[in-house]
PDB file of C-alpha atoms in Angstrom:
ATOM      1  CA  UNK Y  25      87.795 -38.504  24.895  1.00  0.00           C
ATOM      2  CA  UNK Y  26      87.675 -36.110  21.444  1.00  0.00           C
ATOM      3  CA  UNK Y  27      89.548 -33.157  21.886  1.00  0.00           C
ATOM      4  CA  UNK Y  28      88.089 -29.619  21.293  1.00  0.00           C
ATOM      5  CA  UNK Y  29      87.018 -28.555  18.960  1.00  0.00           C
ATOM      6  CA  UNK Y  30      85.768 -32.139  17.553  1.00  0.00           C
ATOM      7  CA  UNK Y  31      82.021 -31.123  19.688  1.00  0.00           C
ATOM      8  CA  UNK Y  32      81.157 -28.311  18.192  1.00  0.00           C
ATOM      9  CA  UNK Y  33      82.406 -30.353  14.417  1.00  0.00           C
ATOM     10  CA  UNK Y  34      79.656 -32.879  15.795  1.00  0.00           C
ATOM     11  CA  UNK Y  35      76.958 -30.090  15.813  1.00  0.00           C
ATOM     12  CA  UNK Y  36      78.181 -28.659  12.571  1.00  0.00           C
ATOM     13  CA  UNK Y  37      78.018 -32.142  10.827  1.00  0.00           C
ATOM     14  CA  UNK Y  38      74.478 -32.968  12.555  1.00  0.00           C
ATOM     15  CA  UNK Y  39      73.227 -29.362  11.244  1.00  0.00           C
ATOM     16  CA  UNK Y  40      74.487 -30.225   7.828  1.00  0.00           C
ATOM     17  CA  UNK Y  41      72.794 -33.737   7.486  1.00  0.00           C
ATOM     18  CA  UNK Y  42      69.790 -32.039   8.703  1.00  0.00           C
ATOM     19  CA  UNK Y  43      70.021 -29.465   5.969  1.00  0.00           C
ATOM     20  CA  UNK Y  44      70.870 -31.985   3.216  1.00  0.00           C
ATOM     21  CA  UNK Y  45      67.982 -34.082   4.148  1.00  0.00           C
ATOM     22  CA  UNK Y  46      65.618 -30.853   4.743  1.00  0.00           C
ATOM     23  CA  UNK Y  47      63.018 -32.153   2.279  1.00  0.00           C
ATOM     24  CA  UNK Y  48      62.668 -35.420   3.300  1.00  0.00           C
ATOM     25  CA  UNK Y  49      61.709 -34.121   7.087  1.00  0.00           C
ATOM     26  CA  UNK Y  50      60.055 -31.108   6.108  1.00  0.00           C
ATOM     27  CA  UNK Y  51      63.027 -28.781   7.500  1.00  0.00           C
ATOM     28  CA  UNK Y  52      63.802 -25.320   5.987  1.00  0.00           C
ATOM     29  CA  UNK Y  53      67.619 -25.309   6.213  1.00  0.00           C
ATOM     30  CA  UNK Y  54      67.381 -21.284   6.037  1.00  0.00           C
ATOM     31  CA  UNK Y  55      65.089 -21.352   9.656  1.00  0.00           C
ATOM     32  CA  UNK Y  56      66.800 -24.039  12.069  1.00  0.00           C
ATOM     33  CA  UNK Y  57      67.099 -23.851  16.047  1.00  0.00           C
ATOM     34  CA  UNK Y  58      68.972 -25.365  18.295  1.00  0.00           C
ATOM     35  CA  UNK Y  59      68.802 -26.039  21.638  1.00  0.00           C
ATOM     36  CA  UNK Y  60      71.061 -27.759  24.374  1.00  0.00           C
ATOM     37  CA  UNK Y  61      71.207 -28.636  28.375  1.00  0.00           C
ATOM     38  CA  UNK Y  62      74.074 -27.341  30.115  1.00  0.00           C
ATOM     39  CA  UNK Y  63      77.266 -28.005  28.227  1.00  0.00           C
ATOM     40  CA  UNK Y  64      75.118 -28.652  24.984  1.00  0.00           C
ATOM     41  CA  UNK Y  65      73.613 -25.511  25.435  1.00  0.00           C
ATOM     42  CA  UNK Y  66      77.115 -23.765  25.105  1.00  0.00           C
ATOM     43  CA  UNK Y  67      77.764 -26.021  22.245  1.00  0.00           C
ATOM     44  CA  UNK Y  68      74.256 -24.416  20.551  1.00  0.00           C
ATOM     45  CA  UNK Y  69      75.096 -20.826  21.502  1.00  0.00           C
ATOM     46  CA  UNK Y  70      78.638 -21.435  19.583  1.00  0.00           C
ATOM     47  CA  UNK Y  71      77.128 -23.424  16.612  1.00  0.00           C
ATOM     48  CA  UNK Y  72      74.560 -20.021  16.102  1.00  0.00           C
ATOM     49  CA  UNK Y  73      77.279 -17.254  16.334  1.00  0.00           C
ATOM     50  CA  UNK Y  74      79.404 -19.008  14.048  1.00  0.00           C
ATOM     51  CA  UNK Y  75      80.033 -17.592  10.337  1.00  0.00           C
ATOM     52  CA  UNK Y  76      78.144 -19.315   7.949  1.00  0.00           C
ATOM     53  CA  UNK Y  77      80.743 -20.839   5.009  1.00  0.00           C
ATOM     54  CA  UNK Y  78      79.662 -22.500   1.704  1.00  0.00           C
ATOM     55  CA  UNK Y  79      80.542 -26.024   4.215  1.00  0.00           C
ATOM     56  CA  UNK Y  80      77.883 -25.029   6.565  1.00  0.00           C
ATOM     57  CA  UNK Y  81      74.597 -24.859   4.335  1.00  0.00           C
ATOM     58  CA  UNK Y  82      72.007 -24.066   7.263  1.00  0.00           C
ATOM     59  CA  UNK Y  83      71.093 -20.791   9.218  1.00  0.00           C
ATOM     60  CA  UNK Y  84      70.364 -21.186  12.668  1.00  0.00           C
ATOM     61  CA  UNK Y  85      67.937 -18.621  13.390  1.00  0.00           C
ATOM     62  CA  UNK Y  86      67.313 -19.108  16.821  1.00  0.00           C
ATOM     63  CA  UNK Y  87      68.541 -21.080  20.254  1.00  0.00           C
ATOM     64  CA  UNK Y  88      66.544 -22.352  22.950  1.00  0.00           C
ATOM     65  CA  UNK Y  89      68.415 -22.398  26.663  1.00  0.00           C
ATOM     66  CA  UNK Y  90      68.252 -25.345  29.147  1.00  0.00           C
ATOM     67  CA  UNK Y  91      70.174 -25.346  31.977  1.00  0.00           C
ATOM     68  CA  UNK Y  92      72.800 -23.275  30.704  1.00  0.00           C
ATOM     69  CA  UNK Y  93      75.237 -20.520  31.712  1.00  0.00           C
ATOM     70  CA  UNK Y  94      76.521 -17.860  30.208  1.00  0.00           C
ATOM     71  CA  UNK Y  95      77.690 -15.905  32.363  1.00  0.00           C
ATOM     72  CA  UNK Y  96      80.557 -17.437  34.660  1.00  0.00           C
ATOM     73  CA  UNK Y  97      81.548 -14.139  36.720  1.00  0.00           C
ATOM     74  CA  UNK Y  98      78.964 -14.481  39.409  1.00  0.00           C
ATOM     75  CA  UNK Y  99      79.616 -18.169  39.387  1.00  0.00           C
ATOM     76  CA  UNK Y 100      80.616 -19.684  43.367  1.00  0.00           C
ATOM     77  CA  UNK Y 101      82.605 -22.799  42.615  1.00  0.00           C
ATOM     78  CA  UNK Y 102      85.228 -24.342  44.746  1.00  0.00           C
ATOM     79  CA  UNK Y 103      88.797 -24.152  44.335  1.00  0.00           C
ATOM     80  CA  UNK Y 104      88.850 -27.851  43.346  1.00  0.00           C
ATOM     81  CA  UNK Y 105      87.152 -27.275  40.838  1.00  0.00           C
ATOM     82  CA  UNK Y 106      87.927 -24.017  39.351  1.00  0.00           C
ATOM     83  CA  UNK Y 107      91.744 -25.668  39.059  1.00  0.00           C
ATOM     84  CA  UNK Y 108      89.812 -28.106  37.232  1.00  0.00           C
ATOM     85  CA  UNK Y 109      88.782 -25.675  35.030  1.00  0.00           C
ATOM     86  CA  UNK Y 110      91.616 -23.835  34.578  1.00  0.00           C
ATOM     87  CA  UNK Y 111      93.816 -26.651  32.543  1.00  0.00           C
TER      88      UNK Y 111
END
């Protein structure tokens, strides 16, 4: 299993292939979305607050949400699982 933060590198790279090859799919690099289920949604919601650097030469402009929180305070989860989480 990768280790964090080699997801949110996979994004990145996918976003910058995309961006590279903008002409050839008819893509303006300067108006991408993303959007993501559950954990990819999180992984979309960090790839669109994230600074733009002369590496990353797209601007996502806007994110779509599928089955995604954000907010984990109201969240009921057991115990189990919340140690889980915690490590």
């Amino acid at each position: 299993m990768a280790q964090w933060p080699a997801q949110l590198d996979d994004v990145q790279a996918a976003l910058r292939w995309l961006a590279t090859h903008a002409q050839a799919y008819g893509i303006d690099p300067e108006r991408m979305a993303v959007t993501g289920e559950s954990a990819g949604w999180h992984l979309s919601l960090m790839v669109a607050v994230l600074p733009q650097d002369e590496q990353n030469r797209f601007r996502v402009r806007a994110i779509g949400k599928l089955f995604g929180l954000t907010d984990f305070t109201q969240l009921k989860i057991s115990s189990r699982i919340a140690h889980r989480w915690s490590h």
